[in-house]
Short mmCIF file of C-alpha atoms and ligand atoms in Angstrom, two decimals:
data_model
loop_
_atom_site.label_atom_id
_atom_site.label_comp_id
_atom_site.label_asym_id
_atom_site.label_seq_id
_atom_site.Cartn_x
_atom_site.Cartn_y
_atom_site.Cartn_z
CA UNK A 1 38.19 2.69 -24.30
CA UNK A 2 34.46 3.23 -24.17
CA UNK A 3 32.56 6.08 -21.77
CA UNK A 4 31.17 4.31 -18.47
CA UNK A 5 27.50 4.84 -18.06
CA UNK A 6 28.49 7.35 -15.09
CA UNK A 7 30.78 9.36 -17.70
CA UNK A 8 28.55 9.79 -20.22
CA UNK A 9 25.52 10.64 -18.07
CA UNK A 10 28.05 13.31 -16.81
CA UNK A 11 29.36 14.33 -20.06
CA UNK A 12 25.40 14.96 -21.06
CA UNK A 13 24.23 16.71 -17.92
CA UNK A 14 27.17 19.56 -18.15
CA UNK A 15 26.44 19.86 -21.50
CA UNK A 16 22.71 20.74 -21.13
CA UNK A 17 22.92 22.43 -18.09
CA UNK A 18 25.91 25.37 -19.98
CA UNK A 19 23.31 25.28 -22.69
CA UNK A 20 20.55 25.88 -20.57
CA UNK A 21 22.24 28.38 -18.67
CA UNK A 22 23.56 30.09 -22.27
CA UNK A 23 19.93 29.95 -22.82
CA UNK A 24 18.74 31.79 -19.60
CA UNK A 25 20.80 34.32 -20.55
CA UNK A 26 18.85 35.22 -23.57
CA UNK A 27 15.84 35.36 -21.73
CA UNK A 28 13.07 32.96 -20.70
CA UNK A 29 9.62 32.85 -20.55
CA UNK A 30 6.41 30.44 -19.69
CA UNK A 31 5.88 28.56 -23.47
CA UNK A 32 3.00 26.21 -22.05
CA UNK A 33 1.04 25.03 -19.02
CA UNK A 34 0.92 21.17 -18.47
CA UNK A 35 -1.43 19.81 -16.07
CA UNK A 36 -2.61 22.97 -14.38
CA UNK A 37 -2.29 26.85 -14.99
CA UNK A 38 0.84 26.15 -12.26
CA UNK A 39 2.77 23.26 -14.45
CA UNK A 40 4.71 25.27 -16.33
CA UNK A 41 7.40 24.43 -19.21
CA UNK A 42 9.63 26.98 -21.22
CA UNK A 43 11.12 26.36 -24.51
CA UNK A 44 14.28 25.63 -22.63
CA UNK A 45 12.98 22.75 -21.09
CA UNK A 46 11.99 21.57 -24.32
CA UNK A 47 15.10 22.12 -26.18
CA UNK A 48 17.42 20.94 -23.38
CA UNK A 49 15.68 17.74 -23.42
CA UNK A 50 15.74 17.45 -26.89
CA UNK A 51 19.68 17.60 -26.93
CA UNK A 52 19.69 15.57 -23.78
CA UNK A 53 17.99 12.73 -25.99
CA UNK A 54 20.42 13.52 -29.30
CA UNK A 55 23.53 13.09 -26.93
CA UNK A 56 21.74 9.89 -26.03
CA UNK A 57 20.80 8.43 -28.92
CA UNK A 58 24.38 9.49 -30.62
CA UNK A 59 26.24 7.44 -28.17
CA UNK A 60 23.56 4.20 -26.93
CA UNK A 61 21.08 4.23 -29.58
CA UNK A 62 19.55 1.26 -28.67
CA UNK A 63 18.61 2.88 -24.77
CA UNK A 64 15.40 3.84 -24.00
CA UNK A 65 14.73 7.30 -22.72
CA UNK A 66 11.78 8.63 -20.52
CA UNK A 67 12.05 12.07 -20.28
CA UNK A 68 9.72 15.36 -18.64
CA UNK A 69 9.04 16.53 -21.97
CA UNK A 70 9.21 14.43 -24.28
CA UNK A 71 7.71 10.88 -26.20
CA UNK A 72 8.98 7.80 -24.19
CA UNK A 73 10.96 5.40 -26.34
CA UNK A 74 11.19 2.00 -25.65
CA UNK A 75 14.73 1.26 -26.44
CA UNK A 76 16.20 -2.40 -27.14
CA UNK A 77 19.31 -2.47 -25.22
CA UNK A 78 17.70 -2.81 -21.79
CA UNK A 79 19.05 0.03 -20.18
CA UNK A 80 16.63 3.36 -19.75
CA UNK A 81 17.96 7.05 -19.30
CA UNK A 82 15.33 8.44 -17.10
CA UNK A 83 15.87 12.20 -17.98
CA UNK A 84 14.86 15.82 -16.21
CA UNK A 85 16.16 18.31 -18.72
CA UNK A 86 15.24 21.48 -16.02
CA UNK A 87 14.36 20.25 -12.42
CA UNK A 88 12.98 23.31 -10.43
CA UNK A 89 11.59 25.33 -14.08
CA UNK A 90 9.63 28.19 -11.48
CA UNK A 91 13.06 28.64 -9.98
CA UNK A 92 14.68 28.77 -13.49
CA UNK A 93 11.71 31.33 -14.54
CA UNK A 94 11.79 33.59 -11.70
CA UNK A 95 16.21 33.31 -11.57
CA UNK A 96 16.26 31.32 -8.55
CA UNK A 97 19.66 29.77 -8.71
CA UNK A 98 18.29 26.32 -7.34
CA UNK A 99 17.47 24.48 -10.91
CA UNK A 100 19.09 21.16 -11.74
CA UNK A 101 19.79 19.19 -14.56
CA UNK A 102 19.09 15.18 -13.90
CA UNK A 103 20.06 12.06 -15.98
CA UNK A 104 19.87 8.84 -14.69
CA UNK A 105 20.83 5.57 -16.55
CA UNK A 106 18.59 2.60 -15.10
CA UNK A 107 18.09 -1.10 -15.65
CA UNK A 108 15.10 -2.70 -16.25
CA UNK A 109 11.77 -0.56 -17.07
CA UNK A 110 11.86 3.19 -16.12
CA UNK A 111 9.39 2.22 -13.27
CA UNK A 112 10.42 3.08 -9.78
CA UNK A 113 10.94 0.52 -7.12
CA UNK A 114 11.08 -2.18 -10.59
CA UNK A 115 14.43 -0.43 -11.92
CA UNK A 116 18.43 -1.10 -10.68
CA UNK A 117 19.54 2.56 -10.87
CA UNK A 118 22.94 1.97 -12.78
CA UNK A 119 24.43 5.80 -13.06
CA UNK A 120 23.01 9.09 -11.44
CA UNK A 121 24.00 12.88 -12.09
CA UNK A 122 22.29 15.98 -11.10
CA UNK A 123 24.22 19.23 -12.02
CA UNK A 124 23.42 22.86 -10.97
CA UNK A 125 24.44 25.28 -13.55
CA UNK A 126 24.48 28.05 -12.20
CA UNK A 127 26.78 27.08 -8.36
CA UNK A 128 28.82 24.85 -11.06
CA UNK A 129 27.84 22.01 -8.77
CA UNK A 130 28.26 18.00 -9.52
CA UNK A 131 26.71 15.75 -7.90
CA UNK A 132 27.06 12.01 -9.15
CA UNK A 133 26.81 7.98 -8.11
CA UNK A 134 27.18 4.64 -9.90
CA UNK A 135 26.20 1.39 -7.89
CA UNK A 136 28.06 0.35 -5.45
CA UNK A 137 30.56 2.84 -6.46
CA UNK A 138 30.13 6.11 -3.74
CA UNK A 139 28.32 9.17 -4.39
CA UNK A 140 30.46 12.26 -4.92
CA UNK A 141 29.74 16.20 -5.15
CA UNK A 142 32.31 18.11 -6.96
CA UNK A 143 34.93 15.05 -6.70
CA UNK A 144 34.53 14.72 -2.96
CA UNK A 145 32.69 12.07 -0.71
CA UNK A 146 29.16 12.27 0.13
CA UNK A 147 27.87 11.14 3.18
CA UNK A 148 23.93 11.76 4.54
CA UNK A 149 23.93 12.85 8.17
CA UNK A 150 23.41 9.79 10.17
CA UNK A 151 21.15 8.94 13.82
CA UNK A 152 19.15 12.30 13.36
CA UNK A 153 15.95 12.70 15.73
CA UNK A 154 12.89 13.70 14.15
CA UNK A 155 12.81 16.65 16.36
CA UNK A 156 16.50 17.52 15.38
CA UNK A 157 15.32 16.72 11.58
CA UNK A 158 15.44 19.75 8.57
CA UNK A 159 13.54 18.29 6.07
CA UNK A 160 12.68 19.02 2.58
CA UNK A 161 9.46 18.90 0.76
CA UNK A 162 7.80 19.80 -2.56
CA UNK A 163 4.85 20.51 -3.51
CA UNK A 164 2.91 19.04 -6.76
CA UNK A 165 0.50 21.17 -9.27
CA UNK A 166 -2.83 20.09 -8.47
CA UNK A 167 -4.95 21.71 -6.06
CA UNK A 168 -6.28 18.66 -4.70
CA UNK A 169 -2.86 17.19 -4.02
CA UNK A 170 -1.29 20.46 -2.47
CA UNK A 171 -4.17 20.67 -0.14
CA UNK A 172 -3.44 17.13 0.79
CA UNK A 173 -0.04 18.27 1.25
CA UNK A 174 -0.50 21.22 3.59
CA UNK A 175 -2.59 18.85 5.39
CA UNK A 176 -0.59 16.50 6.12
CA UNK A 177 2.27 19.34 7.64
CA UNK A 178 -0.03 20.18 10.08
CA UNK A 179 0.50 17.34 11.87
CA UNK A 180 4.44 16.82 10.83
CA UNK A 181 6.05 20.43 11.08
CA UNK A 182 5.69 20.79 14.66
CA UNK A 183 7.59 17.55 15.07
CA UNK A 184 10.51 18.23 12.77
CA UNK A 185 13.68 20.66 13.63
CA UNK A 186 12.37 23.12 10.35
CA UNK A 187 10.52 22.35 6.93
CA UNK A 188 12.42 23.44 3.89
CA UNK A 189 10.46 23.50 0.09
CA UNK A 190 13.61 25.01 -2.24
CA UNK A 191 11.95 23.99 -5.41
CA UNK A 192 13.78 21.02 -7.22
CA UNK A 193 13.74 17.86 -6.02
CA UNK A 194 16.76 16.31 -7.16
CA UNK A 195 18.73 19.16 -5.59
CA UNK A 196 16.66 18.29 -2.44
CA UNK A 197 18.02 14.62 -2.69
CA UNK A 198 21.41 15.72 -3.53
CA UNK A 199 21.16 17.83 -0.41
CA UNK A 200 20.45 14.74 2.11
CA UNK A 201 23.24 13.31 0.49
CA UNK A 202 25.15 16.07 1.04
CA UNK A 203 24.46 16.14 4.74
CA UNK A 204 22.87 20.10 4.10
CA UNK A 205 19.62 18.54 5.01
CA UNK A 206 18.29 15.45 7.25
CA UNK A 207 15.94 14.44 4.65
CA UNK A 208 13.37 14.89 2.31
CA UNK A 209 9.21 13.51 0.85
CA UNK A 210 7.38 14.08 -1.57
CA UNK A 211 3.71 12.91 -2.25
CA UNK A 212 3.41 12.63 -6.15
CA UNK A 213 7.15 12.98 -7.33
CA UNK A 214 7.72 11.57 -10.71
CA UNK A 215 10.37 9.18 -12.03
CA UNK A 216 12.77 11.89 -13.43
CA UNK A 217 12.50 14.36 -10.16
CA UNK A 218 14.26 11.18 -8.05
CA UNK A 219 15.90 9.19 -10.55
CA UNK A 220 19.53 10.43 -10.09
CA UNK A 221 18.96 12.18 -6.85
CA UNK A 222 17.72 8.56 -5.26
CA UNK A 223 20.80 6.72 -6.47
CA UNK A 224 22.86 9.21 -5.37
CA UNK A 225 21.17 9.24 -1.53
CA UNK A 226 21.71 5.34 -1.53
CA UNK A 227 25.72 5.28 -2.95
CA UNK A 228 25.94 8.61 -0.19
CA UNK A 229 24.35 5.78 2.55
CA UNK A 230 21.17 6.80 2.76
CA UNK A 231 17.54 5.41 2.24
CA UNK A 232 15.18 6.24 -0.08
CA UNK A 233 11.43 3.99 0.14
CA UNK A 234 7.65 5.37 0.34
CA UNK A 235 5.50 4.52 3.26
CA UNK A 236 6.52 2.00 5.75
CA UNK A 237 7.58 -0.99 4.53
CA UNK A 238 6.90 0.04 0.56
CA UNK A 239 9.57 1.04 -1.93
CA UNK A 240 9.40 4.42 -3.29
CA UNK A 241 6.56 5.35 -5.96
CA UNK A 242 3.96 8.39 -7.00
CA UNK A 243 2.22 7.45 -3.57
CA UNK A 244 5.34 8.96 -1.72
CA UNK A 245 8.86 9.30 -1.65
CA UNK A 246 11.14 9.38 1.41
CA UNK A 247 15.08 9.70 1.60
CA UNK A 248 17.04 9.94 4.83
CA UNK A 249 19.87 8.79 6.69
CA UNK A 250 20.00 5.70 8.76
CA UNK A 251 18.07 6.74 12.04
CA UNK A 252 15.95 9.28 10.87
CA UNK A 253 14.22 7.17 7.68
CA UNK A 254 11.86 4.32 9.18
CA UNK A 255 10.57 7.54 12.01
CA UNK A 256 10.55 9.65 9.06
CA UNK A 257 8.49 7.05 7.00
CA UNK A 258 5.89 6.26 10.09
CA UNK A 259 5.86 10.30 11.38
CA UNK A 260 4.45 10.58 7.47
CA UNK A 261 2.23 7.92 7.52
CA UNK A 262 0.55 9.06 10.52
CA UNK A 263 0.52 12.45 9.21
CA UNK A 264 -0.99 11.69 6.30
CA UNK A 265 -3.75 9.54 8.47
CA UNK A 266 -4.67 12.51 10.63
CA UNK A 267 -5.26 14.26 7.67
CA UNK A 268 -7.63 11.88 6.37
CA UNK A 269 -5.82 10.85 3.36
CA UNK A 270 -6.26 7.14 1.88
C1 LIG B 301 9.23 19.88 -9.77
C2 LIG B 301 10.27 20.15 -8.69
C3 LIG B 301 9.59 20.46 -7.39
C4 LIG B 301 8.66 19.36 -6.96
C5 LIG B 301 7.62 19.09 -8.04
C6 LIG B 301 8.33 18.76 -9.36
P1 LIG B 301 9.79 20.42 -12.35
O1 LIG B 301 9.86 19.51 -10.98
O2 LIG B 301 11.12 19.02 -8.52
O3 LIG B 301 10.54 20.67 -6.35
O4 LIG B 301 8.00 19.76 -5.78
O5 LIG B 301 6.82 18.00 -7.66
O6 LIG B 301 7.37 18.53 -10.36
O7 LIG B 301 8.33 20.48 -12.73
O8 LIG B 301 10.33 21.75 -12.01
O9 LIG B 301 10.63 19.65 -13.30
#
């Protein structure tokens, strides 16, 4: 019998994360800046995704892959792997042990809010954690249950954020807590976003947003918030894109989603 999707995506995500790790080990430093002198990527991001996608194509070569760092290819079967080969890269640089591997497996165009995420799983190297979801089959960390904390107030809320690389968007972003951190239990920023999600499905956070997130940061992380019974959207009413991101339990999400909204209105941002 075959791999399911949800084996396979695991299979690849321990594999690059213990070579990524092996890799660390060695030594690591900054290889390139991307957008801005703070977008960094190290040759381990590069070579991590590049067996990510050889693992992929080995096994479904007719998937289509979007990946951090590499060439999108438009595969024929249908089925996208939307791929983070190191999630949280200033962490990995500076040995912060909060870096992730992410693979997702999704149906339909590697778009957010267009795609069915199929299979999601987000590994930490370095804690050895697993966390993993297939639809409508239960999220899991480490073989056990997840469940997101449920009927959370806003002011009872810790909630995780991330910042992106451009200095227009991060003032945007330190805007717009101005008006939300003194509503919120605590603000938490720990640096990879699809440990952040796997944290609100954990239940070791309330929630989490993002202004700017890209496909791979929330792929698996997203899935995995939904299967643990959470929500993930953007603004009120709107399903999750680069405009925002928002994941929380039931309760906490639609005040979340407005507290953000108004937020981000006080601060003057269209
Ligand atoms: C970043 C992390 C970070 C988030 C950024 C992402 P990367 O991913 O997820 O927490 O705030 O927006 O770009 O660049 O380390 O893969």
């Amino acid at each position: 019998m075959g791999h399911t999707l949800l084996e396979l995506a695991r299979d690849i995500a321990i594999h690059a994360g213990e070579s990524a790790l092996e890799a660390r080990r060695g030594g690591v430093e900054v290889a390139a800046t991307k957008s801005t002198a703070t977008d960094i990527v190290t040759a381990v991001d590069r070579d991590t995704e590049a067996l990510i996608r050889s693992l992929i194509a080995d096994a479904r070569p007719g998937d289509g892959v979007l990946g951090e760092e590499g060439d999108t290819i438009d595969g024929t079967s249908g089925l996208n792997w939307v791929v983070d080969p190191i999630d949280g890269t200033v962490n990995f640089l500076y040995g912060i042990p909060s870096w992730s591997i992410s693979v997702a497996v999704v149906d339909g165009p590697p778009v957010p809010g267009e795609w069915t995420a199929l299979a999601g799983v987000v590994v930490n190297p370095v804690t050895g954690e697993v966390f993993e979801a297939s639809a409508g089959g239960g999220a899991r960390g480490n073989g056990r249950e997840l469940h997101v904390n449920a009927g959370i107030a806003l002011d009872r809320a810790l909630v995780a954020t991330g910042f992106g690389y451009s200095a227009e968007r991060r003032l945007e972003q330190a805007k717009t807590l101005v008006d939300l951190l003194p509503k919120l239990r605590d603000i938490r920023r720990i640096g990879s976003a699809a440990l952040d999600l796997c944290a609100v499905a954990s239940g070791r956070l309330d929630a989490f947003f993002e202004r700017g997130l890209n496909p791979w940061d929330h792929a698996a992380g997203g899935l995995i918030v939904g299967e643990a019974g959470g929500f993930v959207g953007g603004l009120p009413g709107m399903p999750e894109s680069d405009r925002m991101f928002v994941a929380a339990g039931p309760g906490l999400f639609e005040t979340l989603q407005t507290a953000i909204a108004d937020a981000e209105r006080a601060a003057g941002i269209e």
